[in-house]
């Protein structure tokens, strides 16, 4: 077949693919693109089939996306990048921006030269449609409108309101009633705004307002009216004392884009909530400048996402089976690292970023990376499963579920070994919609876990209504289980209930041996917590499982009474060469296990003490000690309990030099000197 015929065939495929998909062919040799008829109609392109893609599309791509889009397409078409994968907003013929993803691949001609770039454009679900619960426009529309306001007026007044503790209403009166309240409330907000601007629904119970003018007093009066209405809100004969928090931002700064404005606005709202403030928190450009650091960081993070999720990495925290005491799965927890900011924990960016469209890409990257890593573990532990957190903003997109399946297929990962965690805020989605999404996953054998059960919007009803495989009881219950009998009651009844419904149960927040011993009374499937392991990089996680970690149970042969965490139980859970030493200048070794003796090729404890002098200093190769000591002192000075492993050499009794990895965990003890827990593995 001639190249051109191949092209025509591909374009004809258009008739067989779904509504929201468009195909194109780009002839690399003459730089012309051919689009299907459907595409030309949808975007109202200039009639002819062959068009110059860059020119035609540039005028339609959203101004905030256009530079990046051009770069990505240019790189692909000039064959500098292998695959085209670009997500951006584009205007359709109704003049509305729709979000879409363009993908493509090179086709090689008969003569072996690259001939075509063939690709598809997928218009994503209904981000621009109205929210089904409140009938309000949603996030993407807000961003578009803020952008237009800034282009036309160069200043902008916007407000965010969050209805607080809304889960109480869902808990007491059910989700349907909760949805009705949100609908009524939204209508009241729209009424108050009148012709002064527009109201939008964001994540959960957050609403944003965009004013047509910049009269701050007016925003305050709208806020006040809504606050008063909420306090005496009545529906179906029920009095609801709804409390709200609000923040407003007035900006004259034309440099900041709509995403920056939204991040700033949400940061002000967070402040209002933290301060438990009854009043509207106001901020303007000058005030913003003083606490812009966080927003700047968020913007850096967004840029990292655009650069192929550069700087992100995933740590894995194991699930330990209560049946076998062995690692059976892990949760993927994302982190971001950058020269200027160091390592940044997700708590500092996920809540704000989740709302932002770029989070979608990051979410897919996390999923792909996690299953790719997990696949490598399946050889070692055939039943291994990987948990990946799922956010409201991902589930909200109808296409998310298909992308999950696609990724699993592309990565050739067995679907039943993925467990998606439904994080707290997902539970604010419309129940019917949520159930449909989860049922889709279940129909593909993908498991669902309910994360942080017991916090926010969690009721026993949820367990009955949703297709759930596993309940993760929130760590706050477990962290304070020893002295709070209420927590014991909640955990006990939730475990009973979940078990009767045939679900697995995981207890999170197993922070120390005392907690571990106590929760042994609950018949659950898995434990997760610092006691077993902190979240660690994949490399370290592999070490836990690799041959160098001895997996047989082994007892401590020397234990010290200062050992507050019952070292014996740790040793039986995470095996390896293990010792504890005081973190004072004497560095005295106070507990040792048998495997450590084996690593040092000693037959008895006495031989080991003779060899090392009973101190940490005697463990490390003399030439390396100064360097290791420096890095450890730095860790203590920085107050970090954990560090990445350090590598050094040791000299055994038989005079062999062995390379080892040292995973150290510093434990601060009020009554006594600090102690270091160390696992040592041979670095083969
Ligand atoms: P989460 O899903 O509830 O994850 C568990 C968090 O508890 C992790 O914090 C973990 O380090 C911490 N943790 C585990 N064991 C213990 C313990 O024994 N004691 C204490 N005090 N804490 C423990 P991390 O990694 O900072 O993550 C915080 C939250 O960020 C996560 O909470 C999750 O909501 C969110 N997150 C993290 N990664 C992702 C992601 O890839 N996607 C999404 N959507 N959210 C994520
Ligand atoms: Ca989680
Ligand atoms: Ca959790």
XYZ file of C-alpha atoms and ligand atoms in Angstrom:
732
model
C 0.000 0.000 0.000
C 1.213 3.481 -0.809
C 1.866 5.853 2.036
C -0.987 8.138 1.063
C -3.398 5.219 1.016
C -2.346 4.292 4.531
C -3.114 7.880 5.495
C -6.565 7.740 3.949
C -7.322 4.466 5.723
C -6.416 5.925 9.070
C -8.555 8.970 8.509
C -11.483 6.750 7.513
C -11.183 5.026 10.852
C -12.729 8.191 12.197
C -16.155 6.767 11.429
C -15.625 3.892 13.831
C -14.289 5.715 16.853
C -16.249 7.426 19.633
C -17.744 10.911 19.456
C -15.113 12.726 21.438
C -12.102 11.344 19.560
C -10.550 12.880 16.468
C -7.763 11.563 14.306
C -5.169 13.304 12.212
C -2.200 12.543 9.986
C 0.761 14.799 9.704
C 2.957 14.322 6.678
C 6.446 14.867 7.988
C 7.823 15.448 4.482
C 5.582 18.283 3.364
C 4.562 19.531 6.803
C 0.841 19.300 6.007
C -1.732 17.725 8.267
C -4.916 15.966 7.326
C -7.843 15.945 9.665
C -11.051 13.975 9.519
C -14.249 15.712 8.483
C -15.593 15.367 12.032
C -12.644 17.304 13.421
C -13.077 20.085 10.919
C -16.724 20.429 11.951
C -16.097 20.244 15.649
C -13.434 22.924 15.711
C -14.722 24.819 12.678
C -11.397 24.623 10.907
C -10.957 26.259 7.555
C -12.817 23.751 5.417
C -10.142 21.989 3.408
C -8.869 18.651 4.600
C -5.216 19.512 4.448
C -4.282 22.267 6.815
C -1.234 23.531 8.496
C -1.814 22.223 12.017
C 0.351 24.642 13.914
C -1.163 27.729 12.315
C -4.768 26.567 12.527
C -4.575 25.273 16.024
C -2.553 28.076 17.497
C -5.475 30.388 17.241
C -7.696 27.907 19.096
C -5.405 26.691 21.865
C -5.873 28.458 25.170
C -3.371 31.343 25.537
C -2.016 29.828 28.751
C -1.258 26.520 27.042
C -0.188 27.644 23.613
C 3.561 27.989 24.131
C 3.940 24.587 25.737
C 1.659 22.960 23.197
C 3.635 24.380 20.281
C 6.862 23.170 21.829
C 5.533 19.658 22.399
C 4.103 19.324 18.915
C 7.176 20.784 17.346
C 9.407 18.336 19.199
C 7.296 15.413 18.104
C 6.859 16.396 14.472
C 10.535 17.127 14.076
C 11.171 13.678 15.594
C 13.076 15.009 18.575
C 10.660 13.231 20.923
C 9.418 9.735 20.230
C 5.790 10.031 21.229
C 3.489 12.981 21.271
C 1.473 13.363 24.451
C 0.132 16.814 25.139
C -2.834 17.985 27.202
C -4.242 21.471 26.708
C -7.424 23.522 26.436
C -8.819 24.338 23.041
C -11.763 26.382 21.825
C -14.546 24.546 19.978
C -16.916 26.195 17.557
C -19.292 27.250 20.333
C -16.419 29.343 21.620
C -16.030 27.185 24.765
C -12.699 25.871 25.899
C -12.559 22.100 26.159
C -9.705 20.109 27.605
C -8.138 17.548 25.374
C -5.144 15.291 24.978
C -3.249 14.912 21.727
C -1.281 11.716 21.202
C 0.662 10.492 18.266
C 3.192 8.066 16.845
C 5.541 7.987 13.862
C 4.769 5.793 10.875
C 7.741 4.603 8.899
C 7.381 4.486 5.117
C 8.293 1.550 2.887
C 11.711 3.057 2.257
C 12.414 3.011 5.985
C 12.151 6.808 6.411
C 9.721 8.405 8.877
C 6.745 9.476 6.806
C 3.770 10.341 8.938
C 2.897 11.333 12.381
C -0.470 9.804 13.082
C -2.383 10.746 16.122
C -5.607 11.339 17.925
C -7.142 14.127 19.875
C -9.377 13.134 22.775
C -11.726 15.692 24.180
C -12.055 14.964 27.872
C -15.294 14.404 29.698
C -17.434 17.082 31.012
C -15.119 19.350 32.924
C -16.815 22.300 31.377
C -20.303 20.985 31.937
C -22.155 22.072 35.018
C -21.777 20.318 38.319
C -24.576 17.768 38.609
C -25.308 18.382 42.276
C -25.487 22.184 42.331
C -25.993 23.065 38.667
C -23.076 25.487 38.973
C -20.162 25.819 36.558
C -17.011 24.025 37.703
C -13.298 24.531 38.140
C -12.279 24.725 34.473
C -14.912 27.329 33.753
C -13.716 29.339 36.727
C -10.152 29.268 35.410
C -11.305 30.287 31.945
C -13.410 33.150 33.310
C -10.635 34.429 35.569
C -8.393 34.399 32.564
C -10.850 36.433 30.486
C -11.395 38.912 33.316
C -7.685 39.443 33.627
C -7.264 39.882 29.907
C -10.021 42.454 29.705
C -9.779 44.363 32.987
C -6.326 43.548 34.294
C -7.636 43.312 37.842
C -9.701 40.753 39.566
C -11.776 40.278 42.718
C -12.566 36.716 43.629
C -13.829 34.957 46.751
C -13.951 31.372 48.033
C -16.359 30.005 50.620
C -16.197 26.594 52.236
C -19.059 25.073 54.162
C -17.430 23.544 57.187
C -17.985 20.163 58.793
C -20.449 19.259 56.103
C -19.801 15.582 56.725
C -21.936 15.858 59.852
C -24.926 16.510 57.634
C -24.105 13.625 55.352
C -23.600 11.416 58.388
C -26.809 12.381 60.135
C -29.168 12.873 57.237
C -27.635 10.890 54.379
C -25.984 11.920 51.132
C -29.129 12.700 49.210
C -30.179 15.199 51.803
C -26.632 16.609 51.822
C -26.796 17.080 48.058
C -30.119 18.842 48.367
C -28.624 21.230 50.921
C -25.740 22.013 48.574
C -28.144 22.643 45.722
C -30.308 25.033 47.766
C -27.269 26.789 49.115
C -25.843 27.198 45.624
C -29.111 28.775 44.442
C -28.979 31.208 47.344
C -25.385 32.144 46.494
C -26.295 32.728 42.852
C -29.188 34.910 43.961
C -26.911 37.000 46.159
C -24.422 37.452 43.351
C -27.187 38.535 40.984
C -25.653 40.482 38.141
C -22.499 41.193 40.101
C -20.683 38.078 38.942
C -20.680 34.296 38.831
C -20.559 31.420 41.360
C -18.720 28.111 40.759
C -18.425 24.827 42.592
C -14.937 23.521 43.301
C -13.942 20.431 45.182
C -16.388 19.186 47.841
C -18.012 22.054 49.663
C -15.874 24.889 48.310
C -17.551 27.540 46.172
C -15.763 30.324 44.323
C -17.097 33.685 43.242
C -15.833 35.945 40.517
C -17.014 39.544 40.706
C -17.572 41.786 37.714
C -16.267 44.795 39.611
C -13.557 45.256 42.208
C -15.625 46.520 45.097
C -14.235 44.709 48.129
C -16.980 45.983 50.420
C -19.494 44.398 48.146
C -17.748 41.036 48.444
C -17.852 41.412 52.221
C -21.559 42.092 52.191
C -22.264 39.051 49.974
C -20.184 36.911 52.344
C -22.072 38.240 55.342
C -25.463 37.521 53.818
C -24.444 33.968 52.949
C -23.021 33.456 56.429
C -26.267 34.614 58.041
C -28.376 32.493 55.742
C -26.220 29.458 56.524
C -26.545 29.933 60.270
C -30.331 29.697 60.035
C -30.519 27.375 57.057
C -33.624 25.215 57.045
C -34.581 22.398 54.713
C -37.437 19.891 54.862
C -38.239 21.093 58.364
C -34.687 20.534 59.639
C -32.720 23.396 61.123
C -29.091 23.221 60.074
C -26.556 25.439 61.680
C -24.103 25.611 58.772
C -20.794 27.339 59.378
C -18.718 28.806 56.627
C -15.222 30.163 56.183
C -14.291 32.602 53.465
C -11.346 34.231 51.783
C -11.155 36.885 49.090
C -8.381 38.081 46.851
C -8.073 41.342 45.042
C -5.247 41.451 42.565
C -4.005 44.033 40.136
C -1.062 41.968 39.110
C -1.532 41.158 35.442
C 1.458 38.819 35.498
C -0.282 36.091 37.437
C -2.328 33.557 35.513
C -5.663 32.096 36.562
C -3.995 29.096 38.184
C -1.879 31.328 40.381
C -4.940 33.304 41.373
C -6.798 30.148 42.332
C -3.851 28.818 44.375
C -3.587 32.126 46.206
C -7.301 32.220 46.861
C -7.330 28.708 48.289
C -4.335 29.536 50.470
C -6.281 32.478 51.930
C -9.250 30.203 52.549
C -6.976 27.736 54.350
C -5.758 30.569 56.537
C -9.316 31.560 57.402
C -10.041 27.964 58.373
C -6.877 27.630 60.437
C -7.726 30.806 62.316
C -11.303 29.549 62.798
C -12.250 32.976 61.571
C -15.849 34.071 61.373
C -14.980 36.996 59.096
C -13.994 37.088 55.450
C -10.191 36.963 55.202
C -9.040 39.505 52.675
C -5.816 39.696 50.816
C -4.434 41.952 48.132
C -1.233 42.039 46.104
C 0.814 43.682 48.851
C -0.348 41.226 51.489
C 0.183 38.372 49.089
C 3.771 39.340 48.499
C 4.587 38.613 52.136
C 3.422 35.030 52.094
C 3.997 34.159 48.522
C 6.593 31.553 49.278
C 4.140 28.695 49.336
C 2.441 29.779 46.155
C 5.785 30.132 44.483
C 6.601 26.615 45.492
C 3.268 25.363 44.153
C 3.990 27.048 40.862
C 7.385 25.399 40.710
C 5.645 22.116 41.360
C 3.198 22.745 38.518
C 6.084 23.525 36.195
C 7.713 20.258 37.254
C 4.556 18.429 36.226
C 4.629 20.092 32.836
C 8.231 18.986 32.467
C 7.294 15.334 32.553
C 6.854 15.122 36.352
C 10.483 16.016 36.893
C 11.536 15.993 40.548
C 8.699 13.737 41.665
C 9.387 10.354 43.119
C 7.461 7.736 44.985
C 8.074 6.201 48.359
C 6.573 2.905 49.338
C 5.265 1.986 52.750
C 4.657 -1.708 53.328
C 1.524 -3.493 54.468
C 2.389 -6.321 56.789
C 0.128 -9.348 56.826
C -1.099 -10.160 60.336
C -1.262 -13.831 59.344
C 2.362 -14.272 58.341
C 4.151 -11.174 59.661
C 5.509 -10.669 56.142
C 5.221 -7.795 53.707
C 2.304 -8.399 51.392
C 1.788 -5.045 49.684
C 2.661 -1.370 49.759
C 1.130 2.068 49.452
C 2.621 4.470 46.908
C 3.162 7.921 48.458
C 4.395 10.723 46.264
C 7.107 13.268 47.143
C 8.692 16.168 45.319
C 12.307 17.219 45.511
C 13.947 20.321 44.200
C 17.255 22.100 44.848
C 15.628 25.162 46.339
C 13.003 23.452 48.475
C 14.598 20.115 49.342
C 12.294 17.166 49.860
C 8.680 18.231 50.093
C 6.036 15.998 51.709
C 2.695 15.573 49.928
C 0.788 17.228 52.769
C 2.348 20.501 51.634
C 1.150 20.349 48.053
C -1.494 17.709 47.396
C -4.456 19.519 49.010
C -3.929 22.641 46.885
C -2.676 20.873 43.806
C -5.473 18.326 43.705
C -7.815 21.031 42.500
C -5.547 22.103 39.702
C -5.943 20.584 36.218
C -2.253 19.678 36.039
C -2.735 17.261 38.925
C -4.437 14.903 36.512
C -1.201 14.277 34.628
C 0.707 13.797 37.867
C -1.885 11.280 39.036
C -1.401 9.196 35.896
C 2.368 9.396 36.273
C 2.103 8.189 39.889
C -0.067 5.278 38.840
C 2.227 4.271 35.989
C 5.381 4.525 38.108
C 3.813 2.609 40.980
C 2.619 -0.307 38.883
C 5.910 -0.430 37.012
C 7.767 -0.744 40.318
C 5.245 -3.155 41.776
C 5.589 -5.415 38.769
C 9.232 -5.979 39.652
C 8.161 -7.225 43.082
C 5.648 -9.751 41.828
C 8.438 -12.219 41.102
C 9.537 -12.138 44.720
C 6.072 -12.023 46.284
C 3.435 -13.372 43.883
C 0.524 -12.071 45.970
C 2.013 -8.550 46.231
C -0.456 -5.686 45.683
C 0.092 -1.978 45.303
C -2.174 0.732 46.703
C -2.425 4.035 44.852
C -4.288 7.049 46.215
C -7.066 8.514 44.151
C -8.212 12.114 44.362
C -11.577 13.754 43.904
C -10.396 15.604 40.823
C -9.309 12.387 39.106
C -12.497 10.477 39.752
C -14.542 13.460 38.743
C -13.350 13.016 35.190
C -15.317 10.337 33.462
C -12.293 9.331 31.363
C -10.071 8.596 34.400
C -11.304 5.044 34.788
C -10.465 4.227 31.166
C -6.996 5.695 31.527
C -6.360 3.510 34.586
C -7.268 0.394 32.633
C -5.198 1.552 29.673
C -2.125 2.099 31.856
C -2.458 -1.332 33.456
C -2.721 -2.893 30.034
C 0.198 -0.946 28.644
C 2.319 -1.908 31.629
C 1.044 -5.476 31.503
C 0.229 -5.345 35.195
C -2.293 -7.820 36.627
C -5.359 -5.740 37.434
C -6.310 -7.558 40.624
C -2.975 -6.497 42.162
C -3.872 -2.828 42.064
C -5.908 -1.383 44.907
C -7.113 2.198 44.489
C -7.559 4.149 47.717
C -10.612 6.340 47.854
C -9.320 9.338 49.782
C -11.533 11.332 52.089
C -12.654 14.057 49.733
C -13.735 11.650 46.996
C -16.639 10.841 49.244
C -18.157 14.246 48.468
C -18.852 13.183 44.900
C -22.396 12.430 43.945
C -23.045 8.941 45.370
C -24.571 7.517 42.236
C -21.702 8.755 40.102
C -19.120 7.505 42.598
C -20.715 4.081 42.716
C -20.700 3.845 38.925
C -17.004 4.672 38.760
C -16.131 2.139 41.444
C -18.248 -0.532 39.844
C -16.357 -0.006 36.622
C -13.069 -0.631 38.439
C -14.510 -3.677 40.124
C -15.722 -5.051 36.815
C -12.077 -4.930 35.717
C -10.915 -6.730 38.887
C -9.298 -3.590 40.273
C -9.666 -3.452 44.040
C -10.972 -0.482 46.014
C -9.912 0.543 49.518
C -11.667 3.167 51.603
C -8.898 5.396 52.983
C -8.923 7.177 56.361
C -12.144 5.542 57.490
C -13.609 7.305 60.494
C -12.626 10.821 59.440
C -14.668 13.393 57.565
C -17.319 11.954 55.400
C -17.376 8.313 56.515
C -20.432 6.451 57.606
C -21.220 2.799 57.947
C -23.673 3.454 55.091
C -20.718 4.031 52.806
C -19.497 0.517 53.530
C -22.868 -0.907 52.633
C -23.489 1.241 49.555
C -20.138 1.197 47.792
C -18.348 -1.791 46.260
C -15.339 -1.821 48.590
C -12.707 -4.516 49.124
C -10.782 -3.076 52.007
C -11.334 -0.556 54.803
C -8.339 1.379 56.106
C -9.111 2.620 59.580
C -7.654 6.088 59.985
C -4.381 6.433 61.833
C -5.749 8.952 64.357
C -7.724 6.125 65.988
C -4.697 3.872 66.172
C -2.149 6.488 67.290
C -4.244 7.161 70.416
C -5.699 3.741 70.955
C -3.818 2.916 74.137
C -5.345 5.594 76.320
C -8.609 6.460 74.563
C -11.330 3.921 75.112
C -13.597 5.687 72.607
C -11.106 4.888 69.882
C -11.070 1.271 70.973
C -14.841 1.133 70.653
C -14.830 2.717 67.181
C -12.096 0.423 65.913
C -13.731 -2.652 67.358
C -17.143 -1.937 65.872
C -15.736 -0.927 62.468
C -13.685 -4.112 62.282
C -16.741 -6.221 63.158
C -18.881 -4.469 60.618
C -16.341 -4.600 57.767
C -15.653 -8.270 58.431
C -19.355 -9.124 58.318
C -19.573 -7.339 54.997
C -16.715 -9.512 53.764
C -14.134 -6.743 53.490
C -10.463 -6.732 54.396
C -9.350 -4.371 57.141
C -6.065 -2.490 57.402
C -5.012 -0.569 60.504
C -2.890 2.517 59.722
C -0.606 4.407 62.083
C 1.007 1.442 63.847
C 3.743 3.656 65.138
C 5.414 1.592 67.841
C 5.633 -1.838 69.404
C 3.263 -0.999 72.205
C 0.521 -0.117 69.751
C 1.331 -3.196 67.706
C 0.994 -5.422 70.740
C -2.295 -3.804 71.734
C -3.976 -3.996 68.338
C -3.139 -7.693 68.100
C -6.598 -8.194 69.677
C -8.402 -7.009 66.516
C -8.788 -9.565 63.832
C -7.659 -7.560 60.808
C -5.712 -8.401 57.649
C -2.891 -5.868 57.455
C -0.986 -3.328 59.494
C 0.746 -0.210 58.167
C 2.894 2.189 60.133
C 6.278 3.517 61.131
C 6.772 0.544 63.427
C 7.253 -1.657 60.378
C 8.728 0.930 58.071
C 8.484 4.544 57.045
C 7.672 5.166 53.397
C 10.995 4.515 51.605
C 12.301 4.796 48.067
C 11.835 1.814 45.815
C 15.493 0.842 46.056
C 15.301 0.590 49.835
C 11.973 -1.168 49.637
C 13.541 -3.803 47.412
C 16.185 -4.306 50.053
C 13.551 -5.207 52.596
C 12.526 -8.008 50.312
C 15.774 -9.022 48.736
C 17.840 -12.018 49.627
C 20.248 -9.929 51.648
C 17.487 -9.413 54.198
C 17.272 -12.650 56.056
C 13.632 -13.589 56.344
C 13.743 -16.172 59.097
C 12.601 -15.049 62.523
C 15.516 -14.408 64.790
C 15.751 -13.209 68.360
C 17.857 -10.531 69.896
C 20.728 -12.028 71.760
C 21.431 -8.959 73.823
C 18.725 -6.538 74.858
C 18.890 -3.434 76.995
C 16.185 -2.163 79.338
C 16.410 1.281 77.745
C 15.022 -0.215 74.626
C 11.647 1.492 74.620
C 10.275 -0.100 71.458
C 10.653 -3.750 72.298
C 13.414 -4.404 69.832
C 12.623 -8.088 69.822
C 9.361 -7.559 68.054
C 10.987 -5.292 65.466
C 13.621 -7.858 64.724
C 11.015 -10.512 64.153
C 9.169 -8.263 61.709
C 11.911 -6.680 59.639
C 14.819 -9.030 59.679
C 18.388 -8.092 58.919
C 21.546 -7.507 60.868
C 20.207 -5.457 63.731
C 21.737 -3.470 66.561
C 20.922 -0.525 68.778
C 23.433 1.927 70.147
C 23.312 5.054 72.253
C 23.616 8.225 70.241
C 25.880 9.912 72.798
C 29.638 10.241 72.423
C 30.141 6.710 73.779
C 27.990 5.158 71.032
C 27.638 2.024 73.139
C 26.010 -0.948 71.422
C 23.184 -2.061 73.695
C 21.251 -4.639 71.663
C 22.392 -7.082 69.013
C 20.861 -9.927 67.012
C 22.348 -13.112 65.638
C 22.373 -12.069 61.999
C 24.673 -9.211 62.860
C 27.144 -11.705 64.282
C 26.945 -13.669 61.058
C 27.640 -10.572 58.985
C 30.768 -9.964 61.092
C 31.672 -13.662 60.876
C 31.666 -13.990 64.669
C 30.550 -17.129 66.503
C 29.771 -15.545 69.839
C 28.716 -12.226 71.257
C 32.064 -11.979 73.023
C 33.921 -12.263 69.724
C 31.743 -9.504 68.287
C 32.444 -7.258 71.299
C 36.160 -7.961 71.080
C 36.114 -7.053 67.393
C 34.108 -3.831 67.634
C 34.919 -2.688 71.150
C 31.136 -2.651 71.711
C 30.685 0.738 70.066
C 29.385 2.027 66.749
C 32.816 3.415 66.047
C 34.122 -0.135 65.966
C 31.537 -1.165 63.353
C 32.514 1.222 60.557
C 35.766 0.815 58.641
C 38.300 3.107 60.412
C 38.987 5.109 57.255
C 35.325 5.874 56.743
C 34.236 6.561 60.284
C 34.891 10.333 60.284
C 32.777 10.823 57.195
C 29.898 8.666 58.468
C 29.984 10.345 61.857
C 29.688 13.732 60.190
C 26.612 12.763 58.235
C 24.981 11.254 61.315
C 25.732 14.308 63.437
C 24.156 16.428 60.765
C 21.041 14.306 60.899
C 20.831 14.711 64.678
C 21.346 18.478 64.362
C 18.543 18.678 61.795
C 16.277 16.733 64.105
C 15.536 14.111 61.460
C 14.609 10.776 62.910
C 15.138 9.093 59.599
C 17.684 9.303 56.888
C 18.347 7.552 53.616
C 20.634 4.586 54.111
C 24.388 5.159 54.299
C 26.889 2.802 52.758
C 30.198 1.884 54.328
C 32.592 -1.005 54.700
C 33.073 -3.239 57.695
C 35.916 -5.603 58.544
C 34.863 -9.065 59.697
C 36.489 -11.284 62.286
C 38.134 -13.225 59.465
C 39.540 -9.986 58.047
C 37.168 -9.795 55.079
C 35.985 -6.362 53.972
C 32.254 -6.231 53.287
C 30.193 -3.396 51.916
C 27.000 -2.790 53.918
C 23.994 -0.527 53.882
C 22.954 0.990 57.175
C 19.330 2.013 57.700
C 19.322 4.052 60.875
C 16.377 5.361 62.820
C 16.958 7.737 65.711
C 14.567 7.497 68.645
C 14.359 10.353 71.111
C 13.802 9.194 74.621
C 12.744 11.710 77.296
C 14.234 9.899 80.268
C 17.396 8.615 78.792
C 19.946 9.131 76.051
C 18.821 8.968 72.412
C 19.165 5.585 70.795
C 19.784 4.540 67.235
C 18.068 1.532 65.715
C 20.138 0.179 62.871
C 19.458 -2.473 60.264
C 22.486 -3.586 58.382
C 22.400 -5.496 55.114
C 25.212 -6.625 52.925
C 25.410 -4.597 49.756
C 26.099 -7.218 47.149
P -2.543 8.832 53.545
O -3.012 8.265 52.245
O -3.426 8.624 54.721
O -1.103 8.199 53.756
C -0.593 7.833 54.987
C 0.247 8.911 55.575
O 0.500 8.579 56.934
C 1.629 9.029 54.921
O 2.053 10.384 54.980
C 2.483 8.188 55.855
O 3.851 8.557 55.846
C 1.873 8.500 57.191
N 2.111 7.424 58.148
C 2.266 6.114 57.882
N 2.493 5.423 59.010
C 2.457 6.307 60.028
C 2.635 6.193 61.462
O 2.874 5.117 62.020
N 2.550 7.329 62.203
C 2.295 8.537 61.605
N 2.230 9.621 62.397
N 2.121 8.683 60.257
C 2.211 7.581 59.481
P 2.534 11.125 53.685
O 3.335 10.240 52.834
O 3.107 12.412 54.149
O 1.186 11.397 52.903
C 0.238 12.274 53.396
C -1.014 12.238 52.560
O -0.778 12.791 51.246
C -1.542 10.840 52.278
O -2.234 10.398 53.389
C -2.427 11.095 51.069
O -3.671 11.618 51.475
C -1.658 12.173 50.335
N -0.897 11.532 49.257
C 0.350 11.014 49.292
N 0.687 10.511 48.082
C -0.381 10.700 47.279
C -0.665 10.382 45.911
O 0.128 9.775 45.199
N -1.885 10.771 45.424
C -2.813 11.403 46.193
N -3.965 11.730 45.649
N -2.578 11.698 47.482
C -1.391 11.348 48.027
Ca -3.849 6.573 51.452
Ca -4.684 6.886 55.126
